[in-house]
Structure formats: C-alpha cells, structure tokens
Coordinates of C-alpha atoms in Angstrom, one line a residue:
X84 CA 53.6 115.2 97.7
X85 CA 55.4 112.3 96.3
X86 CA 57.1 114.5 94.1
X87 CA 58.8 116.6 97.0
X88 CA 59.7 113.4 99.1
X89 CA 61.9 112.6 96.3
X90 CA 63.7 115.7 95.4
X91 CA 63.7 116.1 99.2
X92 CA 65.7 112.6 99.2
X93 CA 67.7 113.5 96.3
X94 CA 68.8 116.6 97.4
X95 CA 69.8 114.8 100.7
X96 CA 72.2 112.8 98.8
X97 CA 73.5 115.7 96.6
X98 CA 73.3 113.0 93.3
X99 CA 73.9 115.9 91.3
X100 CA 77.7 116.2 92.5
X101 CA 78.5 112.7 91.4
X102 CA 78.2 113.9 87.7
X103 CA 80.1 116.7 88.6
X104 CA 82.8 115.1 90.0
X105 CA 82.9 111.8 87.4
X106 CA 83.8 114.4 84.6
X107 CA 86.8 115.6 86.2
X108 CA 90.1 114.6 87.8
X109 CA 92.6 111.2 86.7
X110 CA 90.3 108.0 86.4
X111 CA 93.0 105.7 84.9
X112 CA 93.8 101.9 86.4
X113 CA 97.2 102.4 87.4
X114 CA 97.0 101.4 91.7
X115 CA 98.7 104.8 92.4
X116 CA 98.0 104.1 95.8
X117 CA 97.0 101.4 98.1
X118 CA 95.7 100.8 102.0
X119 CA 97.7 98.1 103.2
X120 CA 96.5 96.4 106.5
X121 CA 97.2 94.4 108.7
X122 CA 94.8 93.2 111.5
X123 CA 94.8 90.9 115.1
X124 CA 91.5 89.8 115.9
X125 CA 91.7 89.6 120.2
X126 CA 91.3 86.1 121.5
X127 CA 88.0 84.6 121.4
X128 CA 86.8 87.1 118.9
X129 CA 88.4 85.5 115.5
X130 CA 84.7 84.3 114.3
X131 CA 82.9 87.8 114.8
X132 CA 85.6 89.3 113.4
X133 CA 85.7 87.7 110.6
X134 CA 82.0 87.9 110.1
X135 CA 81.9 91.3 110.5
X136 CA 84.4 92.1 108.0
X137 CA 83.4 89.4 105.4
X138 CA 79.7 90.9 105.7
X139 CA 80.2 94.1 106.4
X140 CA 83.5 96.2 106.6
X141 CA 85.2 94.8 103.3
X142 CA 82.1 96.3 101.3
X143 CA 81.1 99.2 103.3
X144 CA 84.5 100.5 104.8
X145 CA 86.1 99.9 101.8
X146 CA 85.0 98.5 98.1
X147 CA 82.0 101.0 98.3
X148 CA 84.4 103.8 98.2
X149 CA 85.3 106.3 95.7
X150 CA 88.6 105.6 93.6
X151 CA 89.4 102.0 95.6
X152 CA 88.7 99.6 92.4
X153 CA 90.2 96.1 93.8
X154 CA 90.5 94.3 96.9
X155 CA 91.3 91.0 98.6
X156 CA 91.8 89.2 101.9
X157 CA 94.6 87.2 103.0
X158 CA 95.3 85.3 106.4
X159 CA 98.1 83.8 107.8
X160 CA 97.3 80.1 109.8
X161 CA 99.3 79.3 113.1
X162 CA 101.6 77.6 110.3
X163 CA 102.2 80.5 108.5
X164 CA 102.8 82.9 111.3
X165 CA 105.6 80.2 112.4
X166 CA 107.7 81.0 109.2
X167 CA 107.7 85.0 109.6
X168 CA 110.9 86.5 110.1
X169 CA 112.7 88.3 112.1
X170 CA 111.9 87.5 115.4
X171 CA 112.7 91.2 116.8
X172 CA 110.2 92.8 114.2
X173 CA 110.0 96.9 114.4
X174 CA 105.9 96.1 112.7
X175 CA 104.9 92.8 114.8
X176 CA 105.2 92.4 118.3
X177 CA 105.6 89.1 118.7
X178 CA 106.3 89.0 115.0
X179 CA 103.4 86.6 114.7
X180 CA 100.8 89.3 115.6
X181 CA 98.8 89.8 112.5
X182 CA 96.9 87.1 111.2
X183 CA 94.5 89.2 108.8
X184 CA 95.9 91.1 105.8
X185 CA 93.7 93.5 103.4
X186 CA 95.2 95.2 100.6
X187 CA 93.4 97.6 98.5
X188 CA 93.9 99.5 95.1
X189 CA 93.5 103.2 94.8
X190 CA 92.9 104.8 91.1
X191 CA 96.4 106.8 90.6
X192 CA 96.4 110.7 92.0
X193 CA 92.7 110.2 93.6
X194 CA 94.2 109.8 97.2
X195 CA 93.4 112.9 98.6
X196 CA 89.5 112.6 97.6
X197 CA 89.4 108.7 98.3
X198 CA 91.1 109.9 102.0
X199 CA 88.0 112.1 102.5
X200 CA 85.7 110.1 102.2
X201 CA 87.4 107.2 104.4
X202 CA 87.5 109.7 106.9
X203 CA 83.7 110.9 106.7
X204 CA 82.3 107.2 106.3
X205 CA 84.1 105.1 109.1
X206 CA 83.1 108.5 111.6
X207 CA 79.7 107.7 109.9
X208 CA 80.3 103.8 110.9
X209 CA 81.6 104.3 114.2
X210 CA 78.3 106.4 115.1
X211 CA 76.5 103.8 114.0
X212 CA 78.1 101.1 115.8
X213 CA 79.3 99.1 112.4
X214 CA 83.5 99.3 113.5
X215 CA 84.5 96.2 115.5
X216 CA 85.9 96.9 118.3
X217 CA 87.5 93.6 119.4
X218 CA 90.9 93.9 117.3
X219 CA 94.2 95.3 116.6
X220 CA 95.5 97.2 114.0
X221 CA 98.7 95.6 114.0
X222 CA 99.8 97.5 110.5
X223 CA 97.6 99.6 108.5
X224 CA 99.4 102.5 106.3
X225 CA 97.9 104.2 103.3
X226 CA 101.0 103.8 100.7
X227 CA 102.0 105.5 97.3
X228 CA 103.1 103.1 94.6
X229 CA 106.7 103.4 93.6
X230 CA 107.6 99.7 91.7
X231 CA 106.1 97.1 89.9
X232 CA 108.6 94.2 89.2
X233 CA 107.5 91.4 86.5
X234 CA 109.1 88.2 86.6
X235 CA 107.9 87.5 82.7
X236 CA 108.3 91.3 81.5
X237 CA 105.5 92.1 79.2
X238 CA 103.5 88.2 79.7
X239 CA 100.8 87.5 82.8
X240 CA 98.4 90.0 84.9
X241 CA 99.8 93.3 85.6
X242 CA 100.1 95.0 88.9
X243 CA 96.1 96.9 88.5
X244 CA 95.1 92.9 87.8
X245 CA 96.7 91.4 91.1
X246 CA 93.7 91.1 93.6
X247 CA 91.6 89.8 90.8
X248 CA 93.4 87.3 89.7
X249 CA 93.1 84.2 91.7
X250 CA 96.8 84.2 93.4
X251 CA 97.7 81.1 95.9
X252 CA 99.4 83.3 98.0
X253 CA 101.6 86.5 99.1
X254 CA 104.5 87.9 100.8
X255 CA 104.3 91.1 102.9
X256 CA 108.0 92.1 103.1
X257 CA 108.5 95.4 105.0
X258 CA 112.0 97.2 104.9
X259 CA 113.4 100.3 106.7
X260 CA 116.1 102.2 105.1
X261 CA 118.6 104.8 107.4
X262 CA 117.3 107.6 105.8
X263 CA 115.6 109.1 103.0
X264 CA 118.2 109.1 100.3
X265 CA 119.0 105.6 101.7
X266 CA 115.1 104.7 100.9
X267 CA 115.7 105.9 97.5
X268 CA 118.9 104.1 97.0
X269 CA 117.2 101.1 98.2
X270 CA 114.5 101.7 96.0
X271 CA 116.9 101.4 93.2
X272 CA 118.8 98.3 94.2
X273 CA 115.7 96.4 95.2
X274 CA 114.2 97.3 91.5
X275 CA 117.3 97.1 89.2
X276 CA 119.1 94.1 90.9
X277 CA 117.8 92.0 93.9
X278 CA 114.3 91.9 92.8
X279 CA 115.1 90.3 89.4
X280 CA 116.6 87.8 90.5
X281 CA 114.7 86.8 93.3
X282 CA 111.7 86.5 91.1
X283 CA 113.6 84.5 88.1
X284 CA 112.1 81.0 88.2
X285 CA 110.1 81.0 91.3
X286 CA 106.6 81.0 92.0
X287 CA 106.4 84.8 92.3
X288 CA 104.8 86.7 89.4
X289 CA 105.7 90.2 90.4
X290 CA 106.8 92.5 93.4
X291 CA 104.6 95.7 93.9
X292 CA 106.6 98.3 96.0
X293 CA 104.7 100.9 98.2
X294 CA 106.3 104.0 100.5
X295 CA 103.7 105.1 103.5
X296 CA 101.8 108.0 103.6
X297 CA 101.0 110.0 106.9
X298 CA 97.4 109.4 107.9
X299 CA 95.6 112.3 108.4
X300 CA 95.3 114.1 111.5
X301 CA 90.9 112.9 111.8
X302 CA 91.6 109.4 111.1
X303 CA 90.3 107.2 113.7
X304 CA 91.9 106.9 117.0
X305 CA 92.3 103.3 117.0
X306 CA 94.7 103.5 114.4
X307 CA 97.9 104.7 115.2
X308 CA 100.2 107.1 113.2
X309 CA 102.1 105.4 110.1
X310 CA 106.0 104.7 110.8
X311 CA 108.5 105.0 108.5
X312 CA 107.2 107.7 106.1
X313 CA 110.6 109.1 105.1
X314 CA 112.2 105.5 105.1
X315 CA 110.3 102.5 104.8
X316 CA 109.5 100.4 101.6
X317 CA 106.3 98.0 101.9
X318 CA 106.6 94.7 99.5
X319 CA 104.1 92.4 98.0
X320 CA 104.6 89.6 96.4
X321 CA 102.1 87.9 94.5
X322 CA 102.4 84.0 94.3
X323 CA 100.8 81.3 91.9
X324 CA 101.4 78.7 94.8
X325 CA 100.8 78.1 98.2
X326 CA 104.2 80.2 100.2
X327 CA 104.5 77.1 102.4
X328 CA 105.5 75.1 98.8
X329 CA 108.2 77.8 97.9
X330 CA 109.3 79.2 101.6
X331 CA 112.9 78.2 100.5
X332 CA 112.8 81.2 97.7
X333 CA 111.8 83.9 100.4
X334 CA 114.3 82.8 103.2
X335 CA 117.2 85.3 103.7
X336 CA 115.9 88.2 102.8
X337 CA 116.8 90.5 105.7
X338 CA 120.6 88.8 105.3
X339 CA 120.4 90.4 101.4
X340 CA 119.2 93.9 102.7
X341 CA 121.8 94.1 105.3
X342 CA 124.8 92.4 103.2
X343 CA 124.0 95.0 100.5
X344 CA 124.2 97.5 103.9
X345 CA 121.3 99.5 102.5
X346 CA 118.8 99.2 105.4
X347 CA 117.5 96.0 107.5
X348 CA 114.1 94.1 106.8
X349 CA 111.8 93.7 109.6
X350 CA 109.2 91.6 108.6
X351 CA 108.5 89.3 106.0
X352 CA 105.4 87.4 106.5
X353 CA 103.6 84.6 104.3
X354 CA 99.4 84.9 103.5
X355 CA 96.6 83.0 101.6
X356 CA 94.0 84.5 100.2
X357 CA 90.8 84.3 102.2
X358 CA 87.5 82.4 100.8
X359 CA 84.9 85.6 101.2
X360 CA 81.5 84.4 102.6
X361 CA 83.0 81.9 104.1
X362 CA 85.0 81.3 108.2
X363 CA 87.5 79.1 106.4
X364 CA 91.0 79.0 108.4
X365 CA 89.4 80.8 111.5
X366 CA 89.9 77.6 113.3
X367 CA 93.6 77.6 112.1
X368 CA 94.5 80.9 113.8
X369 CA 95.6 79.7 117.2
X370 CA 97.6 77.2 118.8

C-alpha cells in the first residue's frame, strides 16, 4: 500500500520530466532575459504587502521558478521618490508612483518555458488565494537583454553577478525612442558613447539594457499589456553607493536623450535594495 501512495504521488508530480527536461535546451548564466517590476502598495496596505512578498511571493512567484537564477528588492523612500524625473512620466502617474522594484534574471533563450510556467503557477496562486490584491502594478514587463556596459571593462562583478552582489543602490532609467530603427539607433549611441561616459568615475559599475517583451495573452488580468515593445529601452544601473550620495551624476539625462534628438526619457527613478525578512523603510514610504 505504501508503495502505491508513492508512485501515486510521484506520478502526480511527473518527477520523471525534470530529467528530461534538465538534459536539454541552453542552461548557461548569461541574464538573457529579465522581469522587471515595478509595484504601488494601496494606502494603508504597505506592511501586508511587504510581508506578503518578503514571505511569500518573492520565493514562490518567482525564485522557485524554472530558469529565474537571481533576484533582489529595491524601494524607493518618500525621499527617493522626490528626486525622480520627469514630472510628466509616460510609466508613473504621478511619477512618484512606484515605491517597490523587483528585478529578476532569466537563464539566456529559456523565456518561452520560464513564461509557462509563470503563467500556470500564479493561476495556481491566485486559486489559492496567495496573490495580494491590495496593489498596483505600476510597471512590470518581461524584457530581453540587449547591453551590458562596464565602467572598469574586464575588473568587478559582471552583469549575471548584479543581484548578488551587495549593491547600495540603482537607477531604473526608462527611454522611448520614435520608432523602431530609432530604438536601435539609440541602442547604439547609448552603448558606444553616452553610456561610457556617464559611468567614467562615478559610483555606477555598469548599465544593463533591456527591450520589453509582449506578455502573453493568459497572463494575469491585473497586469496590463507591456508598452513600448517596438520602441522602449529599460536601464539599470547598478551603484556601489547610496543614489542620494551621487544624484548629481544621474541629473539630466532626459536633456542628453533629447539633445542627441534620438527619443525622450520618461522616467529615471532612484532605489535601495530592500533588507529581506525584514519591514525596513515601510515606514518611509509616505508623507
């Protein structure tokens, strides 16, 4: 009897697939892809949130996924949300909307199989009332990597390193381009020449450059369709210090984009990384 209630449970689980699948397919480190976003707690819900995703949602709607290998949190204090710019943003509305960012690696050409199963677990999670319903996705995009830019070349963490290693702080710079061949001669500029020397002596390591990815057609219904798929560039930059110490290095960057007349910026926005287990900065979220 015992031995049929456990091929009964294994059988359940289909364990032989995952030997199946493992020998197949790319399994490399390279973040081919990421899920980049961005979250609003509503008003009196900024503890439960956090708890919920702290204890629940980072591991289980995310990290316990096939093919997503890294993860952190970041969040933005009142003070933080005060230096974002522009004020008109096409991604926040007000601009400081937002006050939660999660970025996640995805293992290079594994999007389509990580995207099913995303899809199958949070239906799974919703059924079993584990998705919080008290916030707003503000900006959440599945994105394809396009750049990494060093500041030291060859020395320091590369880009599949960067939500391990214990950074003070990033940048979310988003940036719309006219069109698609604008996108890509954006790409090119931002790579070659303004990126270089925006990172040459300040306290950003490196850039990581993402384009969005349409979400599929059974994603969840509280998160709306991506913008910006043909045009938009999504920025991070990793920082050994605190962005409110270097802020001067990251002012002006929507005045570069549009004097180089390759597209506008419309949002740049400052985060620290979250301490996990822990409500840390919750009480510095409002006014």
């Amino acid at each position: 009897m015992a031995i049929e209630e456990t091929a009964g449970r294994e059988g359940s689980t289909r364990a032989d697939a995952y030997a199946e699948l493992a020998a197949v397919g790319p399994y490399g480190v390279r973040p081919g892809h990421a899920l980049i976003t961005m979250v609003e707690p509503h008003p009196g819900h900024e503890y439960a949130y956090n708890r919920w995703y702290e204890d629940d949602h980072y591991y289980a709607g995310a990290m316990a996924m096939p093919w997503m290998y890294a993860g952190r949190r970041w969040v933005a204090t009142r003070e933080l949300q005060e230096l974002r710019y522009p004020e008109k943003s096409a991604v926040a509305q007000p601009v400081g909307a937002g006050c939660y960012l999660s970025t996640y690696w995805v293992t290079e050409g594994r999007y389509d199989e990580h995207m099913k199963w995303t899809v199958g677990i949070n239906k799974r999670l919703g059924r079993d009332g584990r998705v919080y319903q008290g916030r707003t996705h503000v900006f959440t995009a599945f994105q394809d990597h396009v750049a990494t830019v060093y500041r030291d070349g060859a020395a320091g963490p590369r880009d599949f390193h960067a939500l391990d290693h214990p950074y003070a702080g990033l940048v979310l710079q988003v940036v719309d381009a006219d069109g698609p061949e604008q996108r890509a001669e954006l790409l090119d500029w931002l790579r070659s020449r303004a990126l270089p020397k925006r990172l040459a002596g300040s306290a950003a390591a490196m850039v990581t450059a993402f384009r969005p990815t349409p979400l599929p057609g059974d994603r969840m219904t509280y998160v709306k369709q991506v913008e910006g798929v043909d045009t938009r560039l999504t920025l991070l930059w990793f920082l050994e210090a605190d962005p409110r110490t270097c802020w001067d290095r990251f002012e002006g960057l929507d005045a570069e984009v549009a004097g180089a007349g390759l597209g506008r910026v419309e949002l740049v926005a400052p985060f620290i990384p979250t301490v996990p287990g822990t409500d840390r900065y919750v009480d510095q979220l409002r006014r």
